[in-house]
């Protein structure tokens, strides 16, 4: 009996202990439950106000209303084609309406199935995160919490406001608390985003802020990079590839890791199937298909108008700095005057002609080196001199010291190199070559500059600064300046016509001698004609300019004086430093750019008014507000009558017998008035051509990067052969393009008519006493000088 009693007492004690334990468990649960609902809101509140700076802060209300995100600035042509971008992160925004339904479905099915139902926080996902935090704290931070089931709103908060790695307070350095605080911040910001924005706006915002590999930021750039498509054209499998990259952009990059990407794509499509965004039959079909890419990473060296983009980039950076903008991240839209179709025609014309020209050049020189001095002798040490200017050589000097044999060894040791070539479509060839031989190779190339402009408003329509921007970045339109040769002669004749000389004035083709001073000593200079001889015959100044007769231009220069010609050139827009010297008559007084020459020649078509060449019309900020409009700058350079008479003079090149523009094909000349002027400098270092029609003024230059690199003969080295074919091919394409509004026709005559007769046949000889004096002067010179 005692034993039984003891057993009952023991059971009673156990029962009491269990009751006490149950009571404590219930009390503990209630205390925990009540504490959670009291302390957790208090904790969230302290995070939201960043109590005593312990948490690192949250974005302000104004930041939420106007979230800052780096956006590429975009460059557009006049016909609204994107030419390029300026960026640190290549990102362009899209709206929800620009997203394909497949893309939206793939994203929701994979990343946030209840996106349309929650208000920024998904409680189920939140539970998973909480359990993960408990395990993390329990294991002293050993377990990972990444990928904890954030909603799209939370991920948008993370992308926009950099909740990880920035703005971290001291409490975030405590193991186990950092991720809890980060998640709390994302919850708070996500809820705020849901208040400010619609679901569609948040979804688009997330895709705009997501980072893809391949230098692609945001869905718009990613779609273009991997599939060369706008976002609204993405199909199911393409959308699944891009959404799959969001998990790990490099690991699932379809260009670098196609097998990984295909597996992940199929996972995304399976999610779409599971949640009725994709039919089973279509899923079964698509899951077997390989990924088909159209992959191309945006680059500053690719695309249209590369030289133009590089030149105006310098202007844009200065403008942005002066006006408080960041060109690389403020999402500006820059609208240019360039026409993408005309730019394409210009680039095709330059490439076609320069490929042919280079072939002629190689055949002309063969195995000989083309760098020559004034006597035609090869310049010794030419390549070595250029080598010493290269960054590679200067780096070796810092490493080994000057005149060290090690430098010679390195510079002459073959290394794998990619060189420019005309032999294939991508203009590249991989080879093994020494740095010295690479310089020899590149110095043999001829280069070009071409610009076309609307003379009436100054809008530049096409700009080609060289043969290949990736390999030769020097711009030959604005940056490069060379002697203009005979293309400078119209400034001499413009000064003459403006001072009363008629296009019909006659001058004898005879030597003209100038007194010049060198180092304080008097000397003489007698310019020769291109062929080295003089005809001794009278000709009108229109004929002289058409045939580019140097002696007649020199005669006019001597009559007017170099200072007068410089003044007229400046009036017409030549800004480079040119000297008032006799050789200016032949373009020898200084270097000018294609940009200046085209602008100056435009004065002839624009009734004598010089208009500054324009390459940007306006700039808008990311919200579409106009923040810059280019002011039109004009100046009266010539009278309207003089301008028209100069057009008549320029037409002589295509209409007069022996005119240097007679090589322009009949298909361009028929039913069309064309003004033209060729230019060739000494030793044939520079070939120029200026072409003028009623609606376009265009200029072309061709030559070596170094003046010592050139053809040996006038037959090959003259402007009519080197440069004019570029203009011819360009104008053919412009006139044939039905999308463009350019037609052949006559130049507009002065509104008040002409005060003189320009049909020289009406005069029947010397026009008047002024003419007689001109002829007599030239005859006296003939009597005194030998005619060659």
CSV table of C-alpha atoms in Angstrom, one decimal, residues 176-477:
chain,number,residue,atom,x,y,z
A,176,UNK,CA,23.1,38.8,-37.4
A,177,UNK,CA,21.6,42.3,-37.2
A,178,UNK,CA,22.9,43.7,-40.5
A,179,UNK,CA,20.6,41.6,-42.7
A,180,UNK,CA,17.6,42.2,-40.4
A,181,UNK,CA,18.1,46.0,-40.6
A,182,UNK,CA,18.7,45.8,-44.4
A,183,UNK,CA,15.5,43.9,-44.9
A,184,UNK,CA,13.6,46.2,-42.6
A,185,UNK,CA,14.8,49.2,-44.7
A,186,UNK,CA,13.7,47.5,-47.9
A,187,UNK,CA,10.3,46.7,-46.3
A,188,UNK,CA,9.8,50.4,-45.3
A,189,UNK,CA,10.9,51.8,-48.7
A,190,UNK,CA,8.8,49.2,-50.5
A,191,UNK,CA,5.7,50.2,-48.7
A,192,UNK,CA,6.4,53.8,-49.4
A,193,UNK,CA,7.0,53.1,-53.1
A,194,UNK,CA,3.6,51.3,-53.2
A,195,UNK,CA,2.0,54.4,-51.9
A,196,UNK,CA,3.6,56.7,-54.5
A,197,UNK,CA,3.5,54.6,-57.6
A,198,UNK,CA,1.1,52.2,-59.4
A,199,UNK,CA,2.0,48.5,-59.8
A,200,UNK,CA,2.8,49.0,-63.4
A,201,UNK,CA,5.2,51.9,-62.6
A,202,UNK,CA,7.0,49.8,-60.0
A,203,UNK,CA,7.4,46.9,-62.3
A,204,UNK,CA,8.8,49.1,-65.1
A,205,UNK,CA,11.0,50.9,-62.5
A,206,UNK,CA,12.4,47.5,-61.4
A,207,UNK,CA,13.3,46.5,-64.9
A,208,UNK,CA,14.8,49.8,-65.6
A,209,UNK,CA,17.1,49.6,-62.5
A,210,UNK,CA,18.1,45.9,-62.9
A,211,UNK,CA,21.6,45.2,-64.0
A,212,UNK,CA,22.4,42.7,-66.8
A,213,UNK,CA,25.8,41.7,-67.9
A,214,UNK,CA,27.4,42.8,-71.1
A,215,UNK,CA,27.5,46.5,-69.9
A,216,UNK,CA,23.7,46.5,-70.0
A,217,UNK,CA,21.8,48.3,-67.4
A,218,UNK,CA,18.0,48.1,-67.6
A,219,UNK,CA,15.8,46.0,-69.7
A,220,UNK,CA,15.8,48.3,-72.8
A,221,UNK,CA,19.5,48.1,-73.2
A,222,UNK,CA,19.6,44.3,-72.4
A,223,UNK,CA,16.9,43.6,-75.1
A,224,UNK,CA,18.9,45.5,-77.6
A,225,UNK,CA,22.3,44.0,-76.6
A,226,UNK,CA,21.2,40.3,-76.6
A,227,UNK,CA,18.4,40.3,-79.2
A,228,UNK,CA,18.7,43.7,-81.0
A,229,UNK,CA,15.0,44.2,-80.3
A,230,UNK,CA,12.8,46.8,-78.5
A,231,UNK,CA,11.3,45.5,-75.3
A,232,UNK,CA,7.8,45.3,-76.8
A,233,UNK,CA,8.9,42.8,-79.4
A,234,UNK,CA,10.4,40.2,-77.0
A,235,UNK,CA,8.8,36.8,-77.4
A,236,UNK,CA,8.4,34.2,-74.6
A,237,UNK,CA,11.8,32.5,-74.8
A,238,UNK,CA,13.7,35.8,-75.2
A,239,UNK,CA,11.8,37.3,-72.2
A,240,UNK,CA,12.6,34.1,-70.2
A,241,UNK,CA,16.3,34.4,-71.0
A,242,UNK,CA,16.4,38.0,-69.7
A,243,UNK,CA,14.4,37.4,-66.6
A,244,UNK,CA,16.5,34.4,-65.9
A,245,UNK,CA,19.6,36.6,-65.9
A,246,UNK,CA,18.2,38.6,-62.9
A,247,UNK,CA,19.2,35.7,-60.6
A,248,UNK,CA,22.9,35.9,-61.6
A,249,UNK,CA,23.6,38.1,-64.6
A,250,UNK,CA,27.1,36.7,-65.4
A,251,UNK,CA,26.4,33.1,-64.6
A,252,UNK,CA,23.3,33.1,-66.8
A,253,UNK,CA,24.7,35.3,-69.5
A,254,UNK,CA,23.6,33.6,-72.8
A,255,UNK,CA,26.6,34.9,-74.7
A,256,UNK,CA,29.2,33.7,-72.2
A,257,UNK,CA,27.4,30.7,-70.6
A,258,UNK,CA,24.8,29.5,-73.1
A,259,UNK,CA,24.2,26.1,-71.3
A,260,UNK,CA,23.6,27.8,-68.0
A,261,UNK,CA,21.3,30.4,-69.6
A,262,UNK,CA,19.3,27.7,-71.4
A,263,UNK,CA,18.7,25.8,-68.2
A,264,UNK,CA,17.6,28.9,-66.4
A,265,UNK,CA,15.4,30.0,-69.3
A,266,UNK,CA,13.6,26.7,-69.1
A,267,UNK,CA,13.1,27.1,-65.3
A,268,UNK,CA,11.5,30.5,-66.0
A,269,UNK,CA,9.2,29.1,-68.7
A,270,UNK,CA,8.3,26.2,-66.4
A,271,UNK,CA,7.2,28.8,-63.8
A,272,UNK,CA,5.1,30.5,-66.5
A,273,UNK,CA,3.6,27.1,-67.3
A,274,UNK,CA,2.8,26.3,-63.6
A,275,UNK,CA,1.0,29.5,-63.1
A,276,UNK,CA,-1.0,29.4,-66.4
A,277,UNK,CA,1.0,32.1,-68.2
A,278,UNK,CA,2.1,29.5,-70.8
A,279,UNK,CA,0.3,26.6,-72.3
A,280,UNK,CA,1.7,23.1,-71.8
A,281,UNK,CA,1.9,22.5,-75.5
A,282,UNK,CA,3.8,25.7,-76.2
A,283,UNK,CA,6.1,25.1,-73.3
A,284,UNK,CA,6.9,21.6,-74.5
A,285,UNK,CA,7.9,23.0,-77.9
A,286,UNK,CA,9.9,26.0,-76.7
A,287,UNK,CA,11.9,24.2,-74.0
A,288,UNK,CA,13.6,22.2,-76.8
A,289,UNK,CA,14.7,25.3,-78.8
A,290,UNK,CA,18.2,26.7,-78.5
A,291,UNK,CA,18.7,30.3,-77.6
A,292,UNK,CA,19.1,32.5,-80.7
A,293,UNK,CA,21.0,35.7,-80.0
A,294,UNK,CA,21.6,38.8,-82.0
A,295,UNK,CA,24.4,39.9,-79.6
A,296,UNK,CA,26.2,43.2,-79.9
A,297,UNK,CA,27.5,45.3,-77.0
A,298,UNK,CA,27.1,49.1,-77.5
A,299,UNK,CA,30.4,50.8,-77.9
A,300,UNK,CA,31.5,54.4,-78.5
A,301,UNK,CA,33.6,53.2,-81.4
A,302,UNK,CA,30.6,51.5,-83.2
A,303,UNK,CA,27.6,52.8,-85.0
A,304,UNK,CA,27.0,55.8,-87.2
A,305,UNK,CA,28.8,59.2,-87.1
A,306,UNK,CA,31.5,58.0,-84.7
A,307,UNK,CA,33.8,61.0,-85.4
A,308,UNK,CA,30.9,63.4,-85.1
A,309,UNK,CA,29.8,61.9,-81.8
A,310,UNK,CA,33.4,62.1,-80.4
A,311,UNK,CA,33.8,65.8,-81.5
A,312,UNK,CA,30.5,67.0,-80.1
A,313,UNK,CA,31.1,65.0,-76.9
A,314,UNK,CA,33.8,67.4,-75.9
A,315,UNK,CA,31.4,70.3,-76.5
A,316,UNK,CA,28.7,68.6,-74.5
A,317,UNK,CA,30.9,67.9,-71.5
A,318,UNK,CA,31.8,71.5,-71.4
A,319,UNK,CA,28.2,72.6,-71.7
A,320,UNK,CA,27.0,70.1,-69.1
A,321,UNK,CA,29.7,71.2,-66.6
A,322,UNK,CA,28.8,74.9,-67.1
A,323,UNK,CA,25.1,74.3,-66.6
A,324,UNK,CA,25.2,71.8,-63.7
A,325,UNK,CA,24.4,68.6,-65.6
A,326,UNK,CA,26.1,65.2,-65.7
A,327,UNK,CA,26.2,64.0,-69.3
A,328,UNK,CA,26.9,60.4,-68.3
A,329,UNK,CA,24.0,59.9,-65.9
A,330,UNK,CA,21.3,62.7,-66.2
A,331,UNK,CA,19.5,61.1,-69.2
A,332,UNK,CA,19.7,64.1,-71.4
A,333,UNK,CA,18.3,63.9,-75.0
A,334,UNK,CA,20.5,65.7,-77.5
A,335,UNK,CA,19.0,66.5,-80.9
A,336,UNK,CA,21.5,67.1,-83.7
A,337,UNK,CA,21.2,68.4,-87.2
A,338,UNK,CA,22.7,65.3,-88.8
A,339,UNK,CA,20.4,63.3,-91.1
A,340,UNK,CA,21.0,59.6,-90.5
A,341,UNK,CA,20.2,58.7,-94.2
A,342,UNK,CA,22.6,61.4,-95.5
A,343,UNK,CA,25.2,60.3,-92.9
A,344,UNK,CA,25.0,56.7,-94.2
A,345,UNK,CA,25.4,57.9,-97.8
A,346,UNK,CA,28.5,59.9,-96.7
A,347,UNK,CA,30.0,57.0,-94.9
A,348,UNK,CA,29.4,54.6,-97.8
A,349,UNK,CA,30.9,57.2,-100.2
A,350,UNK,CA,34.1,57.7,-98.1
A,351,UNK,CA,34.6,54.0,-97.5
A,352,UNK,CA,34.1,53.0,-101.2
A,353,UNK,CA,36.5,55.7,-102.5
A,354,UNK,CA,39.1,55.3,-99.8
A,355,UNK,CA,39.3,51.6,-100.3
A,356,UNK,CA,40.0,52.1,-104.0
A,357,UNK,CA,42.3,55.1,-103.3
A,358,UNK,CA,44.4,53.0,-100.9
A,359,UNK,CA,44.7,50.2,-103.5
A,360,UNK,CA,46.1,52.8,-106.0
A,361,UNK,CA,48.4,54.1,-103.3
A,362,UNK,CA,49.9,50.7,-102.6
A,363,UNK,CA,50.3,49.9,-106.3
A,364,UNK,CA,51.9,53.4,-106.8
A,365,UNK,CA,54.6,52.9,-104.1
A,366,UNK,CA,54.9,49.1,-104.1
A,367,UNK,CA,57.6,48.1,-101.6
A,368,UNK,CA,59.0,51.7,-101.4
A,369,UNK,CA,58.3,53.8,-98.3
A,370,UNK,CA,56.0,56.8,-99.1
A,371,UNK,CA,57.4,59.3,-96.6
A,372,UNK,CA,59.4,61.7,-98.7
A,373,UNK,CA,61.0,65.2,-98.3
A,374,UNK,CA,60.6,68.1,-100.7
A,375,UNK,CA,63.1,66.6,-103.1
A,376,UNK,CA,61.3,63.3,-103.1
A,377,UNK,CA,63.9,61.5,-101.1
A,378,UNK,CA,62.9,59.0,-98.4
A,379,UNK,CA,63.0,60.6,-94.9
A,380,UNK,CA,65.5,58.6,-92.9
A,381,UNK,CA,64.5,57.8,-89.3
A,382,UNK,CA,60.9,58.8,-90.0
A,383,UNK,CA,59.3,55.8,-88.3
A,384,UNK,CA,61.7,55.9,-85.4
A,385,UNK,CA,60.8,59.6,-84.9
A,386,UNK,CA,57.1,58.7,-84.8
A,387,UNK,CA,57.7,55.8,-82.5
A,388,UNK,CA,59.3,58.1,-79.9
A,389,UNK,CA,56.0,60.0,-79.6
A,390,UNK,CA,53.9,56.9,-78.8
A,391,UNK,CA,52.7,56.1,-75.3
A,392,UNK,CA,54.3,52.7,-75.5
A,393,UNK,CA,57.8,54.2,-76.2
A,394,UNK,CA,57.4,56.8,-73.5
A,395,UNK,CA,56.4,54.1,-71.0
A,396,UNK,CA,59.5,52.1,-72.0
A,397,UNK,CA,61.7,55.2,-71.4
A,398,UNK,CA,60.3,55.5,-67.9
A,399,UNK,CA,61.0,51.9,-67.3
A,400,UNK,CA,64.5,51.5,-68.8
A,401,UNK,CA,65.7,55.1,-69.3
A,402,UNK,CA,66.4,56.9,-72.5
A,403,UNK,CA,68.5,55.4,-75.3
A,404,UNK,CA,68.4,52.0,-73.7
A,405,UNK,CA,69.0,48.9,-75.9
A,406,UNK,CA,66.0,47.3,-74.1
A,407,UNK,CA,63.7,49.8,-75.7
A,408,UNK,CA,65.0,48.9,-79.2
A,409,UNK,CA,64.5,45.2,-78.4
A,410,UNK,CA,60.9,45.6,-77.2
A,411,UNK,CA,59.9,47.9,-80.1
A,412,UNK,CA,61.2,45.4,-82.6
A,413,UNK,CA,59.8,42.2,-81.0
A,414,UNK,CA,56.7,40.9,-82.7
A,415,UNK,CA,53.6,40.7,-80.6
A,416,UNK,CA,50.0,39.7,-81.3
A,417,UNK,CA,48.2,42.7,-82.7
A,418,UNK,CA,44.9,43.6,-84.3
A,419,UNK,CA,45.3,46.0,-87.3
A,420,UNK,CA,43.0,47.9,-89.6
A,421,UNK,CA,42.5,46.5,-93.1
A,422,UNK,CA,40.3,47.2,-96.1
A,423,UNK,CA,40.3,43.5,-96.9
A,424,UNK,CA,37.3,42.4,-95.0
A,425,UNK,CA,33.9,43.7,-93.7
A,426,UNK,CA,34.9,44.2,-90.1
A,427,UNK,CA,38.1,46.0,-91.2
A,428,UNK,CA,40.3,44.0,-88.8
A,429,UNK,CA,43.1,41.5,-89.1
A,430,UNK,CA,44.9,39.6,-86.3
A,431,UNK,CA,48.6,39.3,-86.9
A,432,UNK,CA,51.9,39.1,-85.1
A,433,UNK,CA,53.9,42.2,-85.7
A,434,UNK,CA,56.5,44.4,-83.9
A,435,UNK,CA,55.5,47.9,-82.7
A,436,UNK,CA,57.9,49.5,-85.2
A,437,UNK,CA,56.5,47.6,-88.1
A,438,UNK,CA,53.0,48.4,-86.9
A,439,UNK,CA,53.8,52.1,-87.2
A,440,UNK,CA,55.2,51.5,-90.7
A,441,UNK,CA,52.0,49.7,-91.6
A,442,UNK,CA,49.6,52.4,-90.3
A,443,UNK,CA,51.5,55.3,-91.8
A,444,UNK,CA,50.9,54.0,-95.3
A,445,UNK,CA,47.1,54.7,-95.0
A,446,UNK,CA,45.4,57.6,-96.6
A,447,UNK,CA,42.7,59.4,-94.6
A,448,UNK,CA,39.7,61.5,-95.4
A,449,UNK,CA,37.4,64.2,-94.0
A,450,UNK,CA,34.0,65.0,-95.4
A,451,UNK,CA,31.2,67.3,-94.3
A,452,UNK,CA,27.9,68.3,-95.9
A,453,UNK,CA,25.8,71.3,-94.8
A,454,UNK,CA,22.5,73.1,-95.5
A,455,UNK,CA,23.8,76.6,-96.5
A,456,UNK,CA,20.5,78.3,-95.6
A,457,UNK,CA,20.4,77.4,-91.9
A,458,UNK,CA,23.8,76.1,-91.2
A,459,UNK,CA,22.6,72.6,-90.3
A,460,UNK,CA,25.3,70.0,-90.7
A,461,UNK,CA,23.8,67.0,-92.4
A,462,UNK,CA,26.7,64.6,-92.7
A,463,UNK,CA,30.1,64.3,-91.0
A,464,UNK,CA,32.8,61.7,-91.7
A,465,UNK,CA,36.0,62.4,-89.9
A,466,UNK,CA,38.1,59.5,-91.1
A,467,UNK,CA,38.3,56.0,-92.5
A,468,UNK,CA,37.8,54.1,-89.2
A,469,UNK,CA,37.2,55.6,-85.8
A,470,UNK,CA,38.2,52.5,-83.8
A,471,UNK,CA,41.7,52.5,-85.3
A,472,UNK,CA,42.2,56.2,-86.3
A,473,UNK,CA,40.5,58.5,-83.9
A,474,UNK,CA,41.8,61.8,-85.2
A,475,UNK,CA,39.0,63.8,-86.8
A,476,UNK,CA,39.7,65.4,-90.2
A,477,UNK,CA,36.6,67.6,-90.3
